[in-house]
Amino acid sequence: MSSRPQAAEEPGEPSGAGFSRITKESLSDRAYLEIRTALMRSRLRPGQKLQLRPLSAELGLSATPVREALLRLVSEQALELDERGTAVVPRLDRARLLEVRDLRAELEGKSTARAAEIADPAEIARLEEIHAGIPEALAEERFQRAVELNERFHLELCAMARLPILYQFVTSLWLRCGPILSHLYDDGVMEWDVHPHVRIIEALHRRDPEAARTAMRQDIIQGGSGLLRYVDEAAPS
Amino acid sequence: MSSRPQAAEEPGEPSGAGFSRITKESLSDRAYLEIRTALMRSRLRPGQKLQLRPLSAELGLSATPVREALLRLVSEQALELDERGTAVVPRLDRARLLEVRDLRAELEGKSTARAAEIADPAEIARLEEIHAGIPEALAEERFQRAVELNERFHLELCAMARLPILYQFVTSLWLRCGPILSHLYDDGVMEWDVHPHVRIIEALHRRDPEAARTAMRQDIIQGGSGLLRYVDEAAPS
DNA sequence: TGCAGTTACTTGTTATAACAAACTACAGAT
DNA sequence: ATCTGTAGTTTGTTATAACAAGTAACTGCA
């Protein structure tokens, strides 16, 4: 079976000689990345069915790797199976969104605290760079760009904690929200006196885990309110 | 694609008329359960390779559903893929075991606190019954039995919180430890004045989330020390 | 016109064949 | 005896066919 990167954009592991090992990506992995990206970019709507043969035709692959990719996403809870076994983009109700939010607060809080203990200056600079793009994108009303940068900020920060299991949990939580992330700024952009990302970055510089944790939790609980409103409005009466 | 139960032993969802919906289990699901059980019963050793064709022959199935089952377990991080794409039972080093332990403390602590808020007396009675079997099994030196009852106690308690995403994370953490769980009592049985399970049950009765959380964390941190010793002893020098 | 039964079509699951890459065993050269 | 090259075998991945179950369309009857 094919090797599988921990994160989609992660380069191959360096071999002893300083070269990345050249890995041939399987068709199954390619299908997985395509579908996952479509989920994260909100190109797939909650409730949408992903039928095997039409999807395979669309991706230009045979059914086998596409089915494997779908089943993988089902295992990661990014997709569900209906009674017939068809992959469906899950609907996220209020209870589930709150659970996702609380688990993110817990887990990303923990990873951010850990990152504050061990982060190096280059990593922090990288975060600063990513964050700098967010207010820019928002000012230009490029909301999709802002959503992507926000996601990148969170996942790179999480990776800095070097807790791979926790990272996997966090990415799967993000993946669950992928189809509705585009609605984050539907009701407008939240006004912060100091953006929690900035507080996080300061706490990283100061090696202050508790301040980092608190700022992350604030970002998640308050910053995610747009999604909660969207889910409430989308709910059947 | 086949429907998939949330937990392996969970009965089908009741239909309106009070009957369980009869679901035909797919071969892929059957293979998954077989392999997962083998992992949880420590019948598969860390480092062991699971080759597709021999395993399919052993299970009496064709390669396709077996491959799907293996890939599903890889997605759940219960198995890994080596360079060739062969499924391997992962080795658990100290850092990973500590991460598992800390995440369990965090997540099971949270679910236990939640359960203390909402558990009903029948559920608590069920936990009491499960727990009662543990000291019995240990007294009779049936350690495998004790390990299974302990696992059941934890997972049923976690399910009582009615937080399905958290439950999925917790079961995947348990699955990671499956192959080494049998070593829990290698160095002897831990002596408690009051077993943390008993404290948990009391806290559930009293609807005291913080006491429940604390007892669960104690159980996990201190009760899991046998596994930590095993992993340290198994580590290459 | 509405309903029940039948037929045709679609869809997910599984089996099996084929292919490429990796591995193993063996023979020959040094 | 050791190393290299070659042939044979194994293994994971993919393609494709087949099957059973589900769905849609059509027909006949009240």
Short mmCIF file of N, CA and C in Angstrom, two decimals, chain A residues 1-4 21 28 50 52 64 66-68 70-77 81-87 92 96 99-100 102-103 106-107 110 162-170 172-173 176 213, chain B residues 1-4 21 28 50 52 64 66-68 70-77 81-87 92 96 99-100 102-103 106-107 110 162-170 172-173 176 213:
data_model
loop_
_atom_site.label_atom_id
_atom_site.label_comp_id
_atom_site.label_asym_id
_atom_site.label_seq_id
_atom_site.Cartn_x
_atom_site.Cartn_y
_atom_site.Cartn_z
N MET A 1 0.85 -1.20 0.00
CA MET A 1 0.00 0.00 0.00
C MET A 1 0.88 1.24 0.00
N SER A 2 0.30 2.34 -0.43
CA SER A 2 1.10 3.54 -0.63
C SER A 2 1.42 4.21 0.69
N SER A 3 2.55 4.88 0.71
CA SER A 3 2.88 5.68 1.88
C SER A 3 1.94 6.88 1.91
N ARG A 4 1.75 7.41 3.08
CA ARG A 4 0.77 8.47 3.23
C ARG A 4 1.35 9.60 4.08
N ARG A 21 13.03 11.55 0.02
CA ARG A 21 12.78 10.31 -0.69
C ARG A 21 11.70 10.55 -1.74
N SER A 28 -5.07 6.67 -5.41
CA SER A 28 -5.97 6.78 -4.27
C SER A 28 -5.67 8.04 -3.46
N LEU A 50 -21.91 11.93 -3.04
CA LEU A 50 -20.75 11.72 -3.92
C LEU A 50 -20.83 10.31 -4.48
N LEU A 52 -20.04 7.15 -6.81
CA LEU A 52 -18.74 6.61 -7.16
C LEU A 52 -18.39 6.73 -8.63
N THR A 64 -11.79 2.14 -8.31
CA THR A 64 -11.13 1.61 -7.12
C THR A 64 -10.42 2.67 -6.27
N VAL A 66 -10.85 5.82 -6.27
CA VAL A 66 -11.81 6.82 -5.81
C VAL A 66 -12.60 6.29 -4.63
N ARG A 67 -12.99 5.05 -4.71
CA ARG A 67 -13.71 4.44 -3.59
C ARG A 67 -12.83 4.43 -2.34
N GLU A 68 -11.57 4.09 -2.52
CA GLU A 68 -10.65 4.09 -1.37
C GLU A 68 -10.55 5.47 -0.75
N LEU A 70 -12.80 7.86 -0.88
CA LEU A 70 -14.05 8.17 -0.20
C LEU A 70 -14.12 7.47 1.15
N LEU A 71 -13.76 6.20 1.18
CA LEU A 71 -13.81 5.46 2.43
C LEU A 71 -12.85 6.03 3.46
N ARG A 72 -11.74 6.53 2.97
CA ARG A 72 -10.77 7.15 3.89
C ARG A 72 -11.37 8.39 4.53
N LEU A 73 -12.03 9.18 3.73
CA LEU A 73 -12.67 10.39 4.24
C LEU A 73 -13.83 10.04 5.17
N VAL A 74 -14.48 8.92 4.91
CA VAL A 74 -15.52 8.46 5.83
C VAL A 74 -14.88 8.09 7.18
N SER A 75 -13.77 7.39 7.12
CA SER A 75 -13.05 7.04 8.35
C SER A 75 -12.64 8.27 9.13
N GLU A 76 -12.30 9.31 8.43
CA GLU A 76 -11.88 10.55 9.09
C GLU A 76 -13.07 11.42 9.47
N GLN A 77 -14.27 10.87 9.25
CA GLN A 77 -15.51 11.58 9.62
C GLN A 77 -15.74 12.84 8.81
N LEU A 81 -21.75 7.83 5.37
CA LEU A 81 -22.40 6.92 4.44
C LEU A 81 -23.89 6.92 4.73
N ASP A 82 -24.69 7.04 3.66
CA ASP A 82 -26.13 6.94 3.87
C ASP A 82 -26.54 5.47 3.92
N GLU A 83 -27.86 5.21 4.01
CA GLU A 83 -28.34 3.81 4.15
C GLU A 83 -27.87 2.93 3.02
N ARG A 84 -27.68 3.56 1.86
CA ARG A 84 -27.30 2.78 0.72
C ARG A 84 -25.79 2.58 0.62
N GLY A 85 -25.05 3.29 1.48
CA GLY A 85 -23.61 3.21 1.37
C GLY A 85 -23.02 4.28 0.47
N THR A 86 -23.83 5.25 0.10
CA THR A 86 -23.32 6.37 -0.69
C THR A 86 -22.66 7.38 0.24
N ALA A 87 -21.53 7.89 -0.17
CA ALA A 87 -20.86 8.93 0.62
C ALA A 87 -21.62 10.24 0.49
N LEU A 92 -23.90 19.64 9.56
CA LEU A 92 -23.36 19.93 10.89
C LEU A 92 -24.43 20.68 11.66
N ARG A 96 -23.32 19.40 17.22
CA ARG A 96 -22.03 18.93 16.69
C ARG A 96 -21.05 20.08 16.55
N GLU A 99 -19.75 20.84 19.83
CA GLU A 99 -18.78 19.82 20.25
C GLU A 99 -17.44 20.06 19.56
N VAL A 100 -17.50 20.34 18.26
CA VAL A 100 -16.26 20.64 17.53
C VAL A 100 -15.56 21.84 18.16
N ASP A 102 -15.79 23.08 21.19
CA ASP A 102 -15.23 22.79 22.52
C ASP A 102 -14.00 21.91 22.45
N LEU A 103 -14.03 20.93 21.55
CA LEU A 103 -12.86 20.07 21.40
C LEU A 103 -11.68 20.85 20.82
N GLU A 106 -10.19 22.85 23.55
CA GLU A 106 -9.40 21.98 24.42
C GLU A 106 -8.09 21.58 23.76
N LEU A 107 -8.19 21.05 22.56
CA LEU A 107 -7.01 20.47 21.91
C LEU A 107 -6.08 21.54 21.34
N LYS A 110 -4.37 23.22 24.15
CA LYS A 110 -3.24 22.41 24.62
C LYS A 110 -2.03 22.52 23.69
N ARG A 162 4.43 19.58 17.99
CA ARG A 162 5.04 18.26 17.77
C ARG A 162 4.32 17.14 18.54
N LEU A 163 3.00 17.22 18.45
CA LEU A 163 2.18 16.16 19.04
C LEU A 163 1.34 15.59 17.89
N PRO A 164 1.85 14.56 17.23
CA PRO A 164 1.21 14.11 16.00
C PRO A 164 -0.21 13.58 16.16
N ILE A 165 -0.49 12.94 17.27
CA ILE A 165 -1.84 12.43 17.45
C ILE A 165 -2.82 13.58 17.61
N LEU A 166 -2.44 14.52 18.43
CA LEU A 166 -3.27 15.69 18.65
C LEU A 166 -3.48 16.44 17.34
N TYR A 167 -2.41 16.55 16.55
CA TYR A 167 -2.50 17.22 15.26
C TYR A 167 -3.53 16.52 14.35
N GLN A 168 -3.49 15.22 14.36
CA GLN A 168 -4.45 14.48 13.55
C GLN A 168 -5.88 14.74 14.00
N PHE A 169 -6.09 14.80 15.30
CA PHE A 169 -7.44 15.09 15.81
C PHE A 169 -7.87 16.49 15.36
N VAL A 170 -6.97 17.43 15.49
CA VAL A 170 -7.31 18.81 15.14
C VAL A 170 -7.62 18.94 13.65
N SER A 172 -8.75 16.68 11.75
CA SER A 172 -10.04 16.06 11.45
C SER A 172 -11.19 16.95 11.91
N LEU A 173 -10.99 17.72 12.98
CA LEU A 173 -12.03 18.66 13.38
C LEU A 173 -12.20 19.76 12.33
N ARG A 176 -14.13 18.45 9.34
CA ARG A 176 -15.58 18.39 9.55
C ARG A 176 -16.25 19.71 9.22
N ARG A 213 -2.61 29.67 25.56
CA ARG A 213 -3.82 28.84 25.62
C ARG A 213 -5.08 29.71 25.69
N MET B 1 -22.13 2.09 -0.62
CA MET B 1 -21.20 1.74 0.45
C MET B 1 -21.99 1.34 1.68
N SER B 2 -21.36 0.54 2.48
CA SER B 2 -22.09 -0.04 3.60
C SER B 2 -22.25 0.97 4.71
N SER B 3 -23.34 0.80 5.46
CA SER B 3 -23.49 1.61 6.67
C SER B 3 -22.48 1.13 7.69
N ARG B 4 -22.13 1.96 8.61
CA ARG B 4 -21.08 1.62 9.56
C ARG B 4 -21.49 2.02 10.95
N ARG B 21 -33.31 -1.85 12.86
CA ARG B 21 -33.26 -2.03 11.43
C ARG B 21 -32.26 -3.14 11.11
N SER B 28 -16.35 -6.05 4.05
CA SER B 28 -15.34 -5.10 4.48
C SER B 28 -15.47 -4.81 5.98
N LEU B 50 0.94 -7.02 8.03
CA LEU B 50 -0.31 -7.68 7.65
C LEU B 50 -0.38 -7.68 6.13
N LEU B 52 -1.65 -8.59 2.43
CA LEU B 52 -3.02 -8.62 1.94
C LEU B 52 -3.50 -10.01 1.55
N THR B 64 -10.31 -7.54 -1.90
CA THR B 64 -10.89 -6.19 -1.87
C THR B 64 -11.42 -5.75 -0.50
N VAL B 66 -10.79 -6.95 2.36
CA VAL B 66 -9.72 -6.97 3.35
C VAL B 66 -8.85 -5.74 3.21
N ARG B 67 -8.55 -5.37 1.97
CA ARG B 67 -7.77 -4.17 1.75
C ARG B 67 -8.52 -2.95 2.30
N GLU B 68 -9.79 -2.88 2.04
CA GLU B 68 -10.57 -1.76 2.56
C GLU B 68 -10.52 -1.71 4.08
N LEU B 70 -8.14 -2.87 6.02
CA LEU B 70 -6.80 -2.45 6.43
C LEU B 70 -6.64 -0.94 6.28
N LEU B 71 -7.10 -0.42 5.14
CA LEU B 71 -6.96 1.02 4.92
C LEU B 71 -7.77 1.81 5.93
N ARG B 72 -8.89 1.26 6.31
CA ARG B 72 -9.71 1.94 7.32
C ARG B 72 -8.96 2.01 8.65
N LEU B 73 -8.33 0.92 9.02
CA LEU B 73 -7.55 0.91 10.26
C LEU B 73 -6.32 1.82 10.15
N VAL B 74 -5.79 1.95 8.96
CA VAL B 74 -4.69 2.90 8.76
C VAL B 74 -5.21 4.33 8.97
N SER B 75 -6.37 4.60 8.43
CA SER B 75 -6.98 5.93 8.63
C SER B 75 -7.21 6.23 10.10
N GLU B 76 -7.53 5.21 10.84
CA GLU B 76 -7.81 5.39 12.27
C GLU B 76 -6.52 5.34 13.09
N GLN B 77 -5.39 5.25 12.38
CA GLN B 77 -4.09 5.24 13.03
C GLN B 77 -3.86 3.99 13.88
N LEU B 81 1.38 2.27 7.37
CA LEU B 81 1.86 1.71 6.11
C LEU B 81 3.36 1.86 6.06
N ASP B 82 4.07 0.78 5.69
CA ASP B 82 5.52 0.91 5.53
C ASP B 82 5.83 1.47 4.14
N GLU B 83 7.12 1.56 3.78
CA GLU B 83 7.51 2.18 2.50
C GLU B 83 6.86 1.51 1.32
N ARG B 84 6.60 0.22 1.48
CA ARG B 84 6.03 -0.52 0.38
C ARG B 84 4.51 -0.41 0.31
N GLY B 85 3.92 0.16 1.38
CA GLY B 85 2.47 0.18 1.41
C GLY B 85 1.88 -1.01 2.12
N THR B 86 2.71 -1.76 2.80
CA THR B 86 2.19 -2.88 3.60
C THR B 86 1.72 -2.36 4.95
N ALA B 87 0.59 -2.85 5.39
CA ALA B 87 0.08 -2.47 6.70
C ALA B 87 0.91 -3.12 7.80
N LEU B 92 4.82 1.58 19.60
CA LEU B 92 4.45 2.72 20.42
C LEU B 92 5.64 3.09 21.29
N ARG B 96 5.00 8.77 22.27
CA ARG B 96 3.63 8.56 21.77
C ARG B 96 2.71 8.06 22.88
N GLU B 99 1.83 10.91 24.91
CA GLU B 99 0.84 11.76 24.23
C GLU B 99 -0.55 11.13 24.33
N VAL B 100 -0.61 9.82 24.11
CA VAL B 100 -1.90 9.12 24.24
C VAL B 100 -2.44 9.31 25.65
N ASP B 102 -1.81 11.62 27.90
CA ASP B 102 -2.24 12.99 28.17
C ASP B 102 -3.53 13.34 27.45
N LEU B 103 -3.65 12.88 26.22
CA LEU B 103 -4.89 13.14 25.49
C LEU B 103 -6.07 12.41 26.12
N GLU B 106 -7.12 14.30 29.12
CA GLU B 106 -7.88 15.48 28.72
C GLU B 106 -9.28 15.11 28.24
N LEU B 107 -9.35 14.19 27.32
CA LEU B 107 -10.63 13.89 26.67
C LEU B 107 -11.55 13.03 27.54
N LYS B 110 -12.84 15.10 30.30
CA LYS B 110 -13.96 15.93 29.85
C LYS B 110 -15.25 15.11 29.72
N ARG B 162 -22.48 11.40 25.57
CA ARG B 162 -23.18 11.75 24.33
C ARG B 162 -22.47 12.82 23.52
N LEU B 163 -21.16 12.61 23.41
CA LEU B 163 -20.34 13.49 22.57
C LEU B 163 -19.67 12.60 21.54
N PRO B 164 -20.31 12.41 20.39
CA PRO B 164 -19.85 11.38 19.47
C PRO B 164 -18.45 11.61 18.89
N ILE B 165 -18.10 12.87 18.66
CA ILE B 165 -16.78 13.13 18.09
C ILE B 165 -15.71 12.78 19.12
N LEU B 166 -15.94 13.22 20.36
CA LEU B 166 -15.01 12.91 21.43
C LEU B 166 -14.90 11.40 21.62
N TYR B 167 -16.02 10.72 21.52
CA TYR B 167 -16.02 9.26 21.66
C TYR B 167 -15.15 8.61 20.58
N GLN B 168 -15.27 9.13 19.38
CA GLN B 168 -14.45 8.58 18.30
C GLN B 168 -12.96 8.80 18.57
N PHE B 169 -12.61 9.96 19.07
CA PHE B 169 -11.21 10.21 19.39
C PHE B 169 -10.72 9.24 20.48
N VAL B 170 -11.55 9.08 21.49
CA VAL B 170 -11.14 8.22 22.60
C VAL B 170 -10.98 6.76 22.15
N SER B 172 -10.21 5.78 19.23
CA SER B 172 -9.00 5.65 18.41
C SER B 172 -7.75 5.66 19.29
N LEU B 173 -7.79 6.37 20.41
CA LEU B 173 -6.65 6.32 21.33
C LEU B 173 -6.51 4.92 21.94
N ARG B 176 -5.02 2.50 19.43
CA ARG B 176 -3.56 2.62 19.30
C ARG B 176 -2.83 1.78 20.34
N ARG B 213 -13.99 14.13 36.95
CA ARG B 213 -12.84 14.42 36.09
C ARG B 213 -11.52 14.05 36.78
#
